[in-house]
Each structure stands twice: as structure tokens, then as C-alpha cells.
XYZ file of C-alpha atoms in Angstrom:
336
model
C -219.877 -147.273 -49.439
C -218.187 -147.239 -52.577
C -215.208 -145.371 -51.004
C -213.609 -142.348 -52.515
C -210.699 -143.017 -54.687
C -211.628 -146.203 -56.441
C -215.333 -145.264 -56.930
C -214.746 -141.669 -57.814
C -212.167 -142.672 -60.572
C -214.687 -145.038 -62.106
C -217.417 -142.182 -61.770
C -214.901 -139.510 -63.259
C -213.918 -141.665 -66.210
C -217.770 -142.278 -67.061
C -218.198 -138.751 -66.972
C -215.677 -137.663 -69.075
C -217.137 -140.299 -71.525
C -220.253 -138.313 -71.558
C -218.739 -134.920 -71.458
C -219.563 -134.106 -67.924
C -217.654 -132.123 -65.436
C -218.361 -132.045 -61.606
C -219.291 -128.748 -60.175
C -219.172 -128.324 -56.460
C -221.536 -126.018 -54.536
C -221.611 -124.558 -51.151
C -221.975 -127.134 -48.326
C -225.735 -127.401 -46.844
C -225.376 -126.387 -43.164
C -226.998 -128.768 -40.590
C -228.202 -127.347 -37.476
C -227.572 -129.760 -34.749
C -230.433 -130.426 -32.246
C -230.260 -130.796 -28.443
C -229.071 -134.277 -27.102
C -231.255 -136.222 -24.954
C -230.340 -139.195 -22.614
C -227.773 -141.721 -23.239
C -229.342 -144.768 -24.630
C -228.844 -148.211 -22.616
C -227.451 -150.308 -25.836
C -228.386 -153.461 -23.778
C -232.043 -152.745 -23.327
C -234.452 -154.999 -25.456
C -236.053 -154.047 -28.661
C -238.277 -156.040 -30.967
C -239.061 -154.549 -34.335
C -242.596 -154.793 -35.672
C -241.748 -157.043 -38.577
C -245.265 -156.929 -39.938
C -245.064 -152.893 -39.985
C -245.942 -151.709 -43.417
C -246.470 -155.177 -44.961
C -247.422 -155.043 -48.759
C -248.055 -157.294 -51.477
C -246.285 -156.575 -54.593
C -247.245 -157.624 -58.069
C -245.364 -157.928 -61.254
C -246.619 -156.344 -64.380
C -243.430 -155.950 -66.483
C -243.530 -153.308 -69.367
C -242.952 -155.031 -72.732
C -239.375 -153.945 -74.112
C -237.003 -155.156 -76.474
C -234.141 -153.000 -77.213
C -234.341 -151.056 -73.920
C -232.783 -153.773 -71.671
C -230.097 -152.149 -69.266
C -227.178 -153.909 -70.710
C -224.443 -152.559 -68.631
C -226.050 -153.877 -65.223
C -225.675 -157.369 -63.696
C -229.350 -156.765 -62.492
C -231.759 -153.950 -62.753
C -235.345 -153.538 -61.327
C -238.057 -150.620 -61.604
C -240.790 -150.580 -59.038
C -243.907 -148.426 -59.252
C -243.960 -147.564 -55.489
C -247.567 -145.775 -55.924
C -248.961 -149.263 -57.469
C -246.938 -151.564 -55.750
C -246.023 -153.156 -59.082
C -242.533 -154.212 -60.458
C -242.654 -152.951 -63.948
C -239.118 -153.883 -65.088
C -236.850 -156.723 -64.068
C -233.576 -157.835 -65.333
C -232.338 -160.587 -63.289
C -234.304 -158.968 -60.685
C -234.969 -162.270 -58.665
C -231.181 -163.385 -58.540
C -229.567 -163.005 -55.235
C -226.234 -160.795 -55.742
C -223.694 -158.690 -53.868
C -225.249 -155.361 -53.538
C -222.709 -153.049 -51.362
C -224.004 -150.211 -49.371
C -227.371 -150.587 -50.814
C -228.130 -153.157 -47.903
C -227.723 -150.208 -45.631
C -231.362 -149.375 -46.495
C -232.395 -152.549 -44.405
C -230.167 -150.943 -41.487
C -231.946 -147.524 -41.862
C -235.441 -149.083 -41.874
C -234.856 -150.802 -38.750
C -233.069 -147.593 -37.160
C -235.834 -145.591 -38.382
C -238.558 -147.550 -37.025
C -237.095 -147.715 -33.318
C -236.332 -143.954 -33.560
C -239.717 -143.206 -34.640
C -241.684 -145.567 -31.919
C -239.466 -144.810 -29.117
C -238.789 -141.028 -29.634
C -235.087 -142.000 -30.407
C -233.909 -139.568 -32.903
C -231.786 -137.481 -30.360
C -230.558 -140.276 -28.414
C -226.886 -140.591 -27.972
C -225.299 -143.709 -29.798
C -222.363 -145.536 -28.206
C -219.438 -144.947 -30.613
C -216.589 -145.841 -28.240
C -215.801 -149.032 -30.067
C -211.964 -149.027 -31.214
C -212.842 -151.079 -34.297
C -215.518 -148.516 -35.085
C -213.116 -145.624 -34.807
C -210.715 -147.568 -36.677
C -213.045 -148.089 -39.538
C -213.981 -144.339 -39.715
C -210.435 -143.395 -40.211
C -209.790 -145.862 -42.916
C -208.676 -144.221 -46.181
C -210.716 -146.502 -48.405
C -213.615 -147.530 -46.242
C -214.158 -144.783 -43.858
C -214.807 -141.185 -44.175
C -217.061 -140.036 -41.176
C -214.874 -140.057 -38.212
C -215.820 -140.844 -34.661
C -213.963 -138.393 -32.643
C -212.869 -138.859 -28.886
C -215.145 -136.993 -26.543
C -217.790 -136.393 -29.164
C -221.234 -137.398 -28.921
C -223.320 -138.581 -31.778
C -227.142 -138.828 -32.044
C -229.155 -141.293 -33.749
C -230.142 -138.580 -36.386
C -226.534 -137.775 -36.700
C -225.737 -141.372 -37.819
C -228.721 -141.876 -39.848
C -227.427 -138.811 -41.943
C -223.899 -139.983 -42.098
C -224.908 -143.479 -43.329
C -227.458 -142.280 -45.712
C -225.917 -139.246 -47.374
C -222.049 -140.391 -47.111
C -222.889 -144.223 -46.758
C -220.722 -144.311 -43.556
C -219.939 -147.744 -42.691
C -219.184 -147.354 -38.900
C -222.372 -145.209 -38.569
C -224.464 -147.949 -39.975
C -222.871 -150.474 -37.596
C -223.233 -148.227 -34.606
C -226.840 -147.557 -35.683
C -227.397 -151.471 -35.760
C -225.779 -151.886 -32.481
C -227.928 -149.119 -31.008
C -231.207 -150.867 -32.372
C -230.363 -154.454 -31.356
C -227.555 -154.216 -28.526
C -224.987 -155.947 -30.432
C -223.884 -156.464 -34.192
C -224.774 -160.081 -34.457
C -228.130 -159.444 -32.714
C -228.650 -156.816 -35.372
C -228.061 -158.749 -38.254
C -230.411 -161.461 -37.017
C -232.992 -158.747 -36.928
C -231.958 -158.119 -40.577
C -232.504 -161.273 -41.691
C -235.718 -161.889 -39.663
C -237.188 -158.664 -41.453
C -236.234 -159.963 -44.720
C -237.996 -163.283 -44.110
C -241.277 -161.546 -42.930
C -241.346 -159.830 -46.187
C -240.603 -162.996 -48.182
C -237.423 -161.307 -49.555
C -234.719 -162.961 -51.672
C -232.024 -161.800 -49.095
C -229.302 -163.024 -46.654
C -227.647 -160.441 -44.674
C -224.180 -160.798 -42.976
C -223.307 -157.032 -42.473
C -225.325 -154.073 -41.534
C -222.871 -151.843 -43.430
C -222.807 -153.736 -46.648
C -219.192 -154.470 -46.633
C -218.067 -157.966 -47.218
C -216.767 -159.992 -44.413
C -213.269 -159.842 -45.966
C -213.192 -156.123 -45.466
C -214.750 -156.298 -42.107
C -212.412 -158.703 -40.473
C -209.549 -156.227 -39.520
C -212.051 -154.226 -37.817
C -213.414 -156.982 -35.758
C -216.734 -157.218 -37.572
C -216.768 -160.310 -39.541
C -218.658 -162.038 -37.153
C -221.793 -163.698 -39.147
C -221.097 -166.271 -41.777
C -217.685 -167.311 -43.410
C -214.836 -165.030 -43.715
C -215.401 -164.499 -47.375
C -219.215 -164.087 -47.116
C -221.282 -160.968 -48.204
C -224.803 -160.011 -48.200
C -226.628 -161.568 -51.128
C -229.750 -159.714 -52.090
C -231.940 -159.574 -55.225
C -232.347 -156.174 -56.851
C -236.134 -156.721 -56.547
C -235.989 -157.268 -52.779
C -233.516 -153.993 -52.515
C -236.375 -152.108 -54.503
C -238.982 -153.511 -51.750
C -236.783 -152.403 -48.893
C -236.473 -148.938 -50.203
C -239.987 -148.588 -50.474
C -240.719 -149.633 -47.117
C -238.127 -147.132 -46.060
C -240.218 -144.402 -47.954
C -243.492 -145.610 -46.543
C -242.385 -145.501 -42.927
C -240.456 -142.204 -43.257
C -241.165 -140.237 -46.009
C -238.904 -137.475 -44.896
C -236.068 -139.591 -45.954
C -236.349 -138.128 -49.301
C -235.631 -134.601 -47.958
C -232.396 -136.119 -46.572
C -231.415 -138.282 -49.355
C -231.408 -135.425 -51.937
C -228.862 -133.269 -50.161
C -225.738 -133.320 -52.123
C -223.958 -131.949 -48.959
C -224.656 -132.163 -45.424
C -222.855 -131.024 -42.042
C -222.666 -133.258 -39.123
C -220.374 -132.740 -36.317
C -218.495 -130.130 -38.336
C -217.673 -132.681 -40.912
C -218.946 -132.297 -44.565
C -220.865 -135.291 -45.719
C -220.807 -135.855 -49.707
C -223.605 -137.619 -51.462
C -222.326 -139.375 -54.512
C -225.654 -139.637 -56.249
C -224.660 -137.833 -59.628
C -228.357 -137.575 -60.637
C -228.990 -134.793 -57.842
C -229.148 -131.102 -58.810
C -225.505 -129.615 -59.638
C -224.381 -133.018 -60.483
C -222.670 -134.339 -63.766
C -225.886 -136.594 -64.688
C -228.371 -134.375 -63.497
C -231.602 -134.091 -65.571
C -234.410 -131.788 -64.330
C -237.067 -133.686 -66.056
C -236.213 -136.938 -64.242
C -237.086 -135.286 -60.949
C -234.574 -137.657 -58.843
C -234.580 -137.139 -55.330
C -232.789 -139.994 -53.660
C -231.679 -142.644 -52.612
C -228.545 -144.677 -52.093
C -225.297 -145.368 -53.681
C -223.337 -148.489 -52.965
C -219.685 -149.675 -54.205
C -217.497 -152.461 -53.279
C -214.792 -154.117 -55.636
C -216.969 -157.342 -55.259
C -220.219 -155.777 -55.891
C -219.408 -153.070 -58.492
C -221.161 -149.471 -58.842
C -224.795 -149.870 -57.421
C -227.667 -147.391 -57.068
C -231.052 -147.122 -55.789
C -232.879 -144.035 -57.234
C -236.108 -142.546 -56.393
C -237.942 -140.164 -58.581
C -241.613 -138.769 -59.346
C -242.733 -136.568 -62.075
C -245.482 -134.299 -61.552
C -248.774 -136.254 -62.113
C -247.014 -139.553 -62.432
C -246.393 -142.311 -60.239
C -243.239 -142.417 -57.733
C -240.654 -144.842 -59.276
C -237.834 -146.691 -57.393
C -235.001 -148.196 -59.576
C -232.120 -150.414 -58.974
C -229.159 -151.142 -60.777
C -226.274 -153.289 -59.528
C -222.709 -153.743 -60.726
C -223.275 -151.215 -63.362
C -220.320 -149.006 -64.367
C -222.834 -146.636 -66.159
C -225.109 -146.771 -63.115
C -226.362 -143.060 -63.468
C -226.934 -143.063 -67.220
C -228.456 -146.404 -66.875
C -230.781 -145.300 -64.109
C -231.727 -142.160 -66.257
C -232.698 -144.411 -69.040
C -234.818 -146.864 -66.715
C -236.642 -143.824 -65.190
C -237.666 -142.591 -68.648
C -238.551 -145.930 -69.818
C -241.046 -146.343 -66.916
C -242.547 -142.850 -67.276
C -242.861 -143.349 -71.071
C -245.100 -146.455 -70.606
C -247.017 -144.821 -67.782
C -250.228 -145.849 -69.637
C -249.278 -149.659 -69.523
C -248.947 -149.518 -65.511
C -252.620 -148.368 -64.923
């Protein structure tokens, strides 16, 4: 959620420091599918909170000089072996901005997959959601009058461009209301024994949401508080139930409803910090003033385990993530 000017300024400064220059390519064209029936947002839906339950072990790589010094918290998870292999303040609950959208996406994907819901129409008529989409700093993907948006449309907007209004609308589609959905998020976190407290489906702090009518859970200054380890585990669950998320998360551009979605993950091909040897293929960026720059990255080198990394409040999010991925891959023997 990082939103445009502030976040791009920080990234631009970091890129200049490393001698990188942004290059833009032609937008990836998205072919829109047929709509199906309009969903009754009041219908009851109960997630399978135990779906894809796993046990994660800790088997840390022994390092000395390799600490990711710029991040308030950093974690690396060997997704293939379910092992946390690097942790720097990884168990500390912290603000994570749009990385929290991964839980929203997990629950939306689960319902879409179980209920044949990808092409269902989502109610996007709420004035607060439209206002949020139009906001210069917090918006981006607009809910246009008279336009209909499917679950897949909003999933792509929330994943690729980190649309806040799309994430909130998805949550309301899943649970029937914003408050009910946030309760689901916390129940899912409890089921997985995560260090996580959710107050927002978008990742925005309540102070940002108030003017749009969505500071409904917790106090006026509350925010999602989630450990970096918990974020890595949520990301692993998303990949487990829907491996195709990688195909979407690695798109630099996407088209939905005539709007171009821009992916701010600068480790992807054609971006300033791209390194072919890393094989990065996702997953989620995040930014708020309070949380700082955040990134969940996924990568898998040929013949090696899939790696999920998390850095939180890290002004060098991309270079530090690259460093973390290399660290894990170079110590692959220690993970066996």
C-alpha cells in the first residue's frame, strides 16, 4: 500500500544510490472473463481455519556479519522444508503495512476456490470505498460508476497494485461486512498460532481509514501488529492453497477494467534491482509512513528450495532482500 509519491520517492533515492535507473515496458494485457451471478454479500461463509495447517520448525543459519541491519525485522523461511532459517526480531509484533493483505488474499482465495467464486461480482458501490480508490495517496485502482468487478479483478488489484479499496471489498465479499471479516482474519491467525492482531483488511492504519468510514475495529490510532515470521507463514499458506498466485505476483503490469496496475516489486524482471540469478517471482510490497517500506519476496533457484523472505521497515528493502535470498541459497546445505 505504500502509495505512489512518497514511496516512489524513497525507492528512487535508493535506486540512484545503487546506480539503477527505472525502465518501463509495455503493459501486460489482461483478458477479462465472463461475469457470473451477483453474490449475496449477506450469505454465511465459514472458512476452513485448519486448511493447510502446518508445523514450522526453526533451524537458523549461523551468521555473524550477514545481519540485515537496515530492517526493523527480517525473516527467511524455507518453504519446502517448513523451516525458519533466518530471524532478526522475527517474533516481534510490528506494523507491516500492506503485507497484511496476504491474509485478506488467503481468505478470499479460499472462498473463491471452494465456492467457484472467481467470476462472482463484488459489491463496490460503497461511497467510502470509491473515495478511497480516488484518493491521491491511498488510492489508485478506481471503482467506476456503473462498472462491475469480479473477485478475480479485485484479487489482482489488491495483489499487484496493492489496492486498499479492492482489499476491503474482497473482505466484505468473504464475510458480509468489514468487521466480520477482520474477526475472520484474527480467527485464522489464532488457528495458525501466529503472533498477529488484525484491525484492517487493507493494511492501512485506523488513522488513515477513519475519513473513509473504515476505522471500525480497535482504537482510532490502532494498526495491524504482526510478526515478520507470521507474515512469512501467511505467505506460505497462500502459496500452498493457490500456487498460481506466483503467475500473477510476478507481473510488472496488469490490466483490469481498462486500468493499468503497476507492481512496485523492483526485484522483478525489467526493474532496477532485478538479478536473474535470484529467480524472484513475487510476492507483496507494503508501505505506510508508520510501517515504513516492507517486502515479502518469493524465489526459487533451479534445484533449490523455495524461499520466502520478509523485511519490515527497511529503506533498502530490495537490496536487503536480495542479500537475504543469497544468504539462504549459499547455506542450502545447512538446511537439509
